[in-house]
Amino acid sequence: MDDLKEFKVIVNILASAEKNNDRRLVGRLVKRIKPIAEQMQGDEVKACLKEHNPISFVNDLFNVESTATAPATVYSYVWLLACRKFPDFFTVGVVKQMIDHLLSIDNRQLDPILARLVHIFGQKADYNCAIHNDLMQWMRWAQLRHDYDTFACCHTTLSRVYLKTGQWDMMAKLFEKAPFDPKLTSHQSAARHLYYQARLHAVRCNYKQAREACEEAIRKAPSDGCLGFNLDCLRILIVVRLLEGSVPELSLFRGRPQLQPYYLLAKVVRNGDVEAFQKMLVDSPFVGQFQRDGLEGLIVRLHHNVLKAALKRISKVYGRISVSDIARKLGNPEPDDCLLIVAKAIREGVMGSGHLIGDTFCAPDDADDNGNKSKSGISDDQLHARILACQGLSEEIVKAMRYPDRKLLNDSKPVDVVEESIVPFDEDDEDFMDEEFF
């Protein structure tokens, strides 16, 4: 079979990589595990196990007897093929036993394979708290050996365990005690870490840091692939921008029907419709989706922003209005509570420079007497924030610039030949976040 012949070529490459201590070559082959497994049949994978796998507890899963003496990189790569082709055969205990076996081997060429097995271990265990101790042990081991691939995978898997179980304090301690350096890992791991960092900052009301981390995660992720990861980042980015008091751009929602609930939410918050907002949280077909996305707690915080938008609209329409009428327009809150809400809105500048006379709100004669606004109606703080954001984006673009290799420039090959020799980036790579990862 042609697939078996191609796999023999891969075996020779793995053996050469182990002989030359070339860990990056092993990592490239691990990234190609998905298309290779899709091309091979189940019987061919079993034949590879029989020919190259000397470990008995894996062969017993398929009733295969083997006396092979292959290198560790070869039979561990066959394990990844079997995990991809027969996912039901490999339970949490079996994957843990495979990881412990590779940890007992002093071979740095196994680091990419070990990191992939840790990722599979988290998926098999459904990211529950039972795997916490194992992940912490493996992460300490990877840190001591400077195995940054395995460390990054354990770090992001632990972050997802804390995210799923709501242990925000544990996630904060993890980021503090075990700092994550994006320069030492791949863009995939850095994007995952930035996503979890954005979720933590959003829960802790650090909306500016959450927005910056989420925007950077979107920039590091491929624009065409990884639909699930990009959508999750856009959801948290939309909610965070609403919490900051800004309105998300309409371009975020175009061509993405999955973001329709968040488009309606942004529309309700912008219009200051208190009744529609309460209905969306209680009696709406999108309540279940908000709960599945894990953003229900953040969306509840938007009630304050809806009130501010409603009060701002009232202050522009009415020059004089009683607090009881404002309470009726805000959904009939208590008069005392409404009075405090209006007083706080006046202090924060939401209702302009109006003032309260008894239980009546009086708007100013001149609505543009704040003294800190430009001709376009944008405050100096907003302009300064935009300038800082543009400067940060410019710095990231300069850092991400890549220049052609001098060898390619001096090469006499035609341009089309040189372009064919460049291996394209696989956007559907399992090493990144597919739609089922989050």
Coordinates of C-alpha atoms in Angstrom, one line a residue:
M1 CA 0.0 0.0 0.0
D2 CA 1.2 3.5 -0.8
D3 CA 0.3 4.8 2.6
L4 CA 2.5 2.1 4.3
K5 CA 5.4 3.1 2.0
E6 CA 4.9 6.7 3.0
F7 CA 4.9 5.8 6.6
K8 CA 8.2 3.9 6.2
V9 CA 9.6 7.2 4.9
I10 CA 8.3 8.9 8.0
V11 CA 9.9 6.2 10.2
N12 CA 13.3 6.8 8.5
I13 CA 12.9 10.5 9.1
L14 CA 12.1 9.9 12.8
A15 CA 15.0 7.6 13.2
S16 CA 17.3 10.2 11.6
A17 CA 15.9 13.0 13.8
E18 CA 16.6 10.9 16.9
K19 CA 20.1 10.2 15.7
N20 CA 20.8 13.9 15.0
N21 CA 19.0 15.2 18.0
D22 CA 16.7 17.2 15.8
R23 CA 13.6 17.9 17.9
R24 CA 12.1 20.5 15.5
L25 CA 11.9 17.9 12.8
V26 CA 9.9 15.6 15.1
G27 CA 7.6 18.6 15.9
R28 CA 6.9 19.1 12.3
L29 CA 5.9 15.5 11.8
V30 CA 3.7 15.7 14.9
K31 CA 1.8 18.7 13.3
R32 CA 1.1 16.5 10.3
I33 CA -0.4 13.7 12.3
K34 CA -4.0 14.6 11.4
P35 CA -3.8 14.2 7.5
I36 CA -1.6 11.2 7.9
A37 CA -4.1 9.4 10.1
E38 CA -6.9 10.3 7.8
Q39 CA -5.1 8.8 4.8
M40 CA -4.3 5.5 6.6
Q41 CA -6.8 2.7 7.2
G42 CA -7.4 1.0 10.5
D43 CA -5.7 -2.2 9.5
E44 CA -2.7 -0.3 8.3
V45 CA -2.4 1.4 11.7
K46 CA -2.6 -2.0 13.4
A47 CA 0.1 -3.3 11.1
C48 CA 2.3 -0.3 12.1
L49 CA 1.8 -1.2 15.8
K50 CA 2.8 -4.8 15.2
E51 CA 5.9 -3.8 13.2
H52 CA 7.2 -0.9 15.3
N53 CA 5.6 -0.9 18.8
P54 CA 7.4 -3.0 21.5
I55 CA 5.3 -1.8 24.4
S56 CA 2.9 -4.5 25.6
F57 CA 0.1 -2.4 27.3
V58 CA -0.7 -0.6 24.0
N59 CA -0.5 -3.8 21.9
D60 CA -2.9 -5.5 24.3
L61 CA -5.6 -3.0 23.4
F62 CA -5.7 -4.4 19.8
N63 CA -4.7 -8.0 20.6
V64 CA -1.4 -7.5 18.7
E65 CA 1.8 -9.5 19.4
S66 CA 5.0 -7.8 18.5
T67 CA 8.7 -8.3 19.1
A68 CA 9.8 -5.0 17.5
T69 CA 12.8 -3.0 18.7
A70 CA 12.0 0.5 17.2
P71 CA 13.3 3.8 18.7
A72 CA 11.1 5.6 21.2
T73 CA 10.3 8.4 18.7
V74 CA 9.0 5.9 16.2
Y75 CA 6.6 3.8 18.4
S76 CA 5.4 6.9 20.3
Y77 CA 4.5 8.5 16.9
V78 CA 2.6 5.3 16.1
W79 CA 0.7 5.8 19.4
L80 CA -0.4 9.2 18.2
L81 CA -1.7 7.7 15.0
A82 CA -3.6 5.0 16.9
C83 CA -5.1 7.7 19.2
R84 CA -6.2 9.6 16.2
K85 CA -7.6 6.6 14.4
F86 CA -9.1 4.7 17.4
P87 CA -10.0 7.3 20.0
D88 CA -12.4 5.0 21.9
F89 CA -9.6 2.5 22.7
F90 CA -7.5 4.9 24.6
T91 CA -9.0 5.8 28.0
V92 CA -7.7 8.3 30.5
G93 CA -5.7 5.6 32.3
V94 CA -4.1 4.3 29.1
V95 CA -3.0 7.8 28.0
K96 CA -1.6 8.5 31.5
Q97 CA 0.4 5.3 31.3
M98 CA 1.8 6.3 27.9
I99 CA 2.8 9.7 29.3
D100 CA 4.5 8.2 32.4
H101 CA 6.4 5.7 30.1
L102 CA 7.7 8.6 27.9
L103 CA 8.7 10.6 31.0
S104 CA 10.9 7.7 32.2
I105 CA 12.9 8.0 28.9
D106 CA 15.7 10.6 28.8
N107 CA 15.1 11.7 25.2
R108 CA 14.4 15.3 24.4
Q109 CA 13.2 14.4 20.9
L110 CA 10.0 13.1 22.6
D111 CA 9.0 16.6 23.8
P112 CA 6.6 17.4 20.9
I113 CA 5.0 14.0 21.2
L114 CA 4.7 14.3 25.0
A115 CA 3.0 17.7 24.6
R116 CA 0.4 16.2 22.2
L117 CA -0.3 13.3 24.6
V118 CA -0.9 15.8 27.4
H119 CA -3.4 17.6 25.2
I120 CA -5.2 14.3 24.4
F121 CA -5.1 13.4 28.2
G122 CA -7.0 16.6 28.9
Q123 CA -9.6 15.9 26.2
K124 CA -10.2 12.4 27.4
A125 CA -10.7 13.5 31.0
D126 CA -13.1 16.2 29.9
Y127 CA -11.0 18.8 31.8
N128 CA -12.3 17.8 35.3
C129 CA -10.6 18.4 38.6
A130 CA -9.4 14.8 38.9
I131 CA -6.4 15.5 36.6
H132 CA -5.2 18.5 38.5
N133 CA -2.4 16.7 40.4
D134 CA -1.1 14.9 37.3
L135 CA -0.9 18.1 35.3
M136 CA 0.9 19.9 38.1
Q137 CA 3.4 17.1 38.4
W138 CA 4.1 17.0 34.7
M139 CA 4.3 20.8 34.5
R140 CA 7.0 20.9 37.3
W141 CA 8.9 18.1 35.5
A142 CA 8.7 20.1 32.2
Q143 CA 9.9 23.3 33.9
L144 CA 12.9 21.6 35.4
R145 CA 13.9 20.1 32.1
H146 CA 13.1 23.3 30.1
D147 CA 10.6 21.4 28.0
Y148 CA 8.6 24.5 26.9
D149 CA 6.2 22.5 24.7
T150 CA 5.0 20.3 27.4
F151 CA 5.0 23.1 30.0
A152 CA 2.8 25.3 27.7
C153 CA 0.4 22.4 27.1
C154 CA 0.1 21.6 30.8
H155 CA -0.3 25.3 31.6
T156 CA -3.1 25.8 29.1
T157 CA -4.8 22.6 30.1
L158 CA -4.8 23.6 33.8
S159 CA -6.2 27.0 32.8
R160 CA -9.1 25.3 31.1
V161 CA -9.7 23.0 34.1
Y162 CA -9.9 26.1 36.3
L163 CA -12.1 27.9 33.7
K164 CA -14.5 25.0 33.5
T165 CA -14.8 24.6 37.2
G166 CA -14.9 28.3 38.0
Q167 CA -11.7 28.3 40.1
W168 CA -10.6 31.9 39.3
D169 CA -8.4 32.3 42.3
M170 CA -6.5 29.1 41.3
M171 CA -6.1 30.4 37.8
A172 CA -4.7 33.7 39.1
K173 CA -2.2 31.8 41.3
L174 CA -1.2 29.7 38.3
F175 CA -0.4 32.8 36.2
E176 CA 1.5 34.4 39.2
K177 CA 3.5 31.4 40.4
A178 CA 4.1 29.8 36.9
P179 CA 4.6 32.7 34.5
F180 CA 4.0 31.9 30.9
D181 CA 6.5 33.3 28.4
P182 CA 5.0 33.5 24.9
K183 CA 8.4 34.0 23.3
L184 CA 9.4 30.4 24.2
T185 CA 6.4 28.7 22.8
S186 CA 4.4 28.6 19.6
H187 CA 1.7 31.0 18.5
Q188 CA -0.9 28.4 19.2
S189 CA 0.0 28.0 22.9
A190 CA 0.4 31.8 23.2
A191 CA -3.1 32.4 21.8
R192 CA -4.6 29.9 24.2
H193 CA -2.9 31.5 27.1
L194 CA -4.1 35.0 26.1
Y195 CA -7.7 33.8 25.8
Y196 CA -7.6 32.4 29.3
Q197 CA -5.9 35.5 30.5
A198 CA -8.7 37.6 29.0
R199 CA -11.4 35.5 30.7
L200 CA -9.6 36.0 34.1
H201 CA -9.2 39.8 33.6
A202 CA -12.9 40.1 32.6
V203 CA -14.1 38.3 35.7
R204 CA -11.9 40.5 37.9
C205 CA -13.3 43.7 36.2
N206 CA -9.9 44.5 34.5
Y207 CA -11.7 45.2 31.2
K208 CA -8.8 47.1 29.6
Q209 CA -6.4 44.2 30.1
A210 CA -9.0 41.7 29.0
R211 CA -9.7 43.6 25.8
E212 CA -6.0 43.9 25.0
A213 CA -5.3 40.2 25.7
C214 CA -8.3 39.1 23.6
E215 CA -7.3 41.3 20.6
E216 CA -3.8 39.9 20.7
A217 CA -5.2 36.4 20.8
I218 CA -7.2 37.1 17.7
R219 CA -4.2 38.5 15.9
K220 CA -2.1 35.4 16.7
A221 CA -4.8 33.0 15.6
P222 CA -5.3 32.3 11.9
S223 CA -8.0 34.3 10.3
D224 CA -9.4 31.5 8.0
G225 CA -9.1 28.4 10.3
C226 CA -9.9 27.7 14.0
L227 CA -13.5 29.0 13.7
G228 CA -14.4 28.0 17.3
F229 CA -11.5 29.7 18.9
N230 CA -12.0 32.9 16.9
L231 CA -15.7 33.0 17.7
D232 CA -15.0 32.5 21.4
C233 CA -12.5 35.4 21.4
L234 CA -15.0 37.6 19.5
R235 CA -17.7 36.8 22.1
I236 CA -15.6 37.8 25.1
L237 CA -14.3 40.9 23.1
I238 CA -17.8 42.1 22.4
V239 CA -19.0 41.8 26.0
V240 CA -15.8 43.4 27.3
R241 CA -16.2 46.4 25.0
L242 CA -19.8 46.8 26.1
L243 CA -18.7 46.7 29.7
E244 CA -16.1 49.4 28.9
G245 CA -18.9 51.6 27.6
S246 CA -18.0 51.4 23.9
V247 CA -19.9 50.0 21.1
P248 CA -18.4 47.1 19.0
E249 CA -17.8 47.7 15.3
L250 CA -20.5 46.3 13.0
S251 CA -17.7 44.5 11.0
L252 CA -17.4 42.0 13.9
F253 CA -20.8 40.7 13.2
R254 CA -20.8 40.6 9.4
G255 CA -20.7 37.1 8.0
R256 CA -20.9 35.5 11.4
P257 CA -24.4 34.3 12.2
Q258 CA -23.2 32.6 15.4
L259 CA -22.8 36.1 16.9
Q260 CA -26.4 37.1 16.3
P261 CA -27.4 36.9 20.1
Y262 CA -24.5 39.3 20.9
Y263 CA -25.5 41.6 18.1
L264 CA -28.9 41.9 19.6
L265 CA -27.4 42.3 23.0
A266 CA -25.1 45.2 21.8
K267 CA -28.1 46.8 20.2
V268 CA -30.2 46.6 23.4
V269 CA -27.3 48.1 25.5
R270 CA -26.7 50.9 23.0
N271 CA -30.4 51.9 22.9
G272 CA -30.7 51.7 26.7
D273 CA -33.8 49.5 26.6
V274 CA -34.1 48.2 30.1
E275 CA -37.2 46.0 29.5
A276 CA -35.7 44.3 26.4
F277 CA -32.4 43.7 28.4
Q278 CA -34.3 42.0 31.3
K279 CA -36.3 40.0 28.8
M280 CA -33.2 38.8 27.0
L281 CA -31.7 37.5 30.3
V282 CA -34.9 35.8 31.5
D283 CA -37.3 34.9 28.6
S284 CA -35.2 34.6 25.5
P285 CA -34.0 31.8 23.2
F286 CA -30.5 33.0 23.7
V287 CA -30.3 32.4 27.5
G288 CA -29.0 28.9 27.0
Q289 CA -26.3 30.0 24.6
F290 CA -25.1 32.7 27.1
Q291 CA -24.8 29.9 29.7
R292 CA -23.0 27.6 27.4
D293 CA -20.5 30.3 26.5
G294 CA -19.9 31.0 30.2
L295 CA -20.5 34.7 29.8
E296 CA -23.8 35.0 31.7
G297 CA -22.2 36.5 34.7
L298 CA -20.5 39.2 32.6
I299 CA -23.7 39.9 30.7
V300 CA -25.6 40.5 34.0
R301 CA -23.1 43.3 34.7
L302 CA -24.3 45.1 31.6
H303 CA -27.4 46.1 33.5
H304 CA -25.5 49.1 34.8
N305 CA -24.5 50.1 31.3
V306 CA -28.1 49.8 30.1
L307 CA -29.2 52.2 32.8
K308 CA -26.5 54.7 31.9
A309 CA -27.5 54.6 28.3
A310 CA -31.2 55.1 29.2
L311 CA -30.4 58.0 31.5
K312 CA -28.3 59.6 28.9
R313 CA -31.1 59.4 26.4
I314 CA -33.6 60.8 28.9
S315 CA -31.3 63.7 29.7
K316 CA -31.1 64.6 26.0
V317 CA -34.9 64.4 25.4
Y318 CA -36.3 66.0 28.5
G319 CA -35.2 69.3 29.9
R320 CA -37.1 68.8 33.1
I321 CA -38.5 65.4 34.4
S322 CA -39.4 64.0 37.8
V323 CA -37.6 61.1 39.4
S324 CA -40.9 59.1 39.5
D325 CA -41.2 59.4 35.7
I326 CA -37.6 58.3 35.3
A327 CA -38.3 55.3 37.5
R328 CA -41.2 54.4 35.3
K329 CA -39.1 54.6 32.2
L330 CA -36.3 52.5 33.9
G331 CA -38.7 49.6 34.7
N332 CA -40.3 50.9 37.9
P333 CA -37.5 50.7 40.4
E334 CA -38.0 52.0 43.9
P335 CA -38.1 55.9 44.1
D336 CA -35.2 56.0 46.6
D337 CA -33.1 53.7 44.5
C338 CA -33.9 55.7 41.4
L339 CA -32.9 58.9 43.1
L340 CA -29.5 57.4 44.0
I341 CA -29.1 56.1 40.4
V342 CA -29.8 59.5 39.0
A343 CA -27.4 61.2 41.5
K344 CA -24.7 58.8 40.6
A345 CA -25.2 59.3 36.9
I346 CA -25.0 63.1 37.3
R347 CA -21.7 62.7 39.3
E348 CA -20.2 60.5 36.6
G349 CA -21.2 62.9 33.9
V350 CA -23.6 60.5 32.2
M351 CA -26.5 63.0 32.2
G352 CA -24.3 66.0 31.2
S353 CA -24.1 68.9 33.7
G354 CA -27.7 68.6 34.9
H355 CA -28.7 68.7 38.5
L356 CA -31.4 67.7 40.9
I357 CA -33.8 70.1 42.4
G358 CA -35.7 68.1 45.0
D359 CA -37.0 65.1 43.2
T360 CA -36.8 66.7 39.7
F361 CA -34.0 66.5 37.2
C362 CA -33.2 69.6 35.4
A363 CA -31.1 69.5 32.2
P364 CA -28.6 72.4 31.6
D365 CA -29.4 75.1 29.0
D366 CA -26.2 74.3 27.1
A367 CA -25.4 70.6 26.7
D368 CA -21.8 71.2 25.5
D369 CA -20.4 73.1 28.5
N370 CA -18.3 70.2 29.8
G371 CA -15.0 71.9 28.7
N372 CA -13.2 68.7 28.0
K373 CA -14.7 67.7 24.6
S374 CA -13.4 68.1 21.1
K375 CA -15.4 69.4 18.2
S376 CA -16.3 65.9 17.2
G377 CA -17.9 65.3 20.7
I378 CA -15.1 62.8 21.8
S379 CA -13.5 63.4 25.1
D380 CA -9.8 63.8 25.6
D381 CA -9.5 60.5 27.5
Q382 CA -11.1 58.6 24.6
L383 CA -8.8 60.2 22.1
H384 CA -5.8 59.4 24.3
A385 CA -7.0 55.7 24.6
R386 CA -7.3 55.5 20.8
I387 CA -3.8 56.9 20.3
L388 CA -2.3 54.4 22.7
A389 CA -4.2 51.5 21.0
C390 CA -2.9 52.6 17.6
Q391 CA 0.7 52.9 18.9
G392 CA 0.5 49.4 20.5
L393 CA -0.9 47.9 17.2
S394 CA 2.0 49.6 15.3
E395 CA 4.6 48.1 17.6
E396 CA 3.0 44.6 17.3
I397 CA 3.1 44.9 13.5
V398 CA 6.8 45.9 13.5
K399 CA 7.6 43.0 15.8
A400 CA 5.7 40.6 13.5
M401 CA 7.5 41.7 10.3
R402 CA 9.5 38.9 8.6
Y403 CA 12.2 39.5 6.0
P404 CA 13.2 37.0 3.2
D405 CA 16.2 34.8 3.6
R406 CA 19.3 36.1 2.0
K407 CA 20.0 32.6 0.6
L408 CA 16.6 32.8 -1.3
L409 CA 17.5 36.3 -2.6
N410 CA 20.8 35.1 -3.9
D411 CA 19.4 31.9 -5.3
S412 CA 19.2 31.6 -9.1
K413 CA 15.9 29.6 -9.0
P414 CA 12.8 31.2 -10.5
V415 CA 10.3 32.9 -8.2
D416 CA 7.7 30.2 -8.7
V417 CA 10.1 27.4 -7.8
V418 CA 11.1 29.2 -4.6
E419 CA 7.5 29.7 -3.6
E420 CA 6.8 26.0 -4.1
S421 CA 9.6 25.1 -1.8
I422 CA 8.1 27.0 1.1
V423 CA 5.9 24.8 3.3
P424 CA 2.6 26.6 3.9
F425 CA 1.1 26.9 7.4
D426 CA -1.6 24.4 8.2
E427 CA -4.5 26.4 9.6
D428 CA -6.5 23.2 10.3
D429 CA -3.7 21.8 12.4
E430 CA -4.9 19.9 15.5
D431 CA -2.1 21.5 17.5
F432 CA -4.1 24.7 17.3
M433 CA -7.6 25.2 18.6
D434 CA -10.2 23.5 16.4
E435 CA -13.9 24.2 16.9
E436 CA -14.3 21.5 19.6
F437 CA -11.4 22.7 21.7
F438 CA -13.4 25.3 23.6

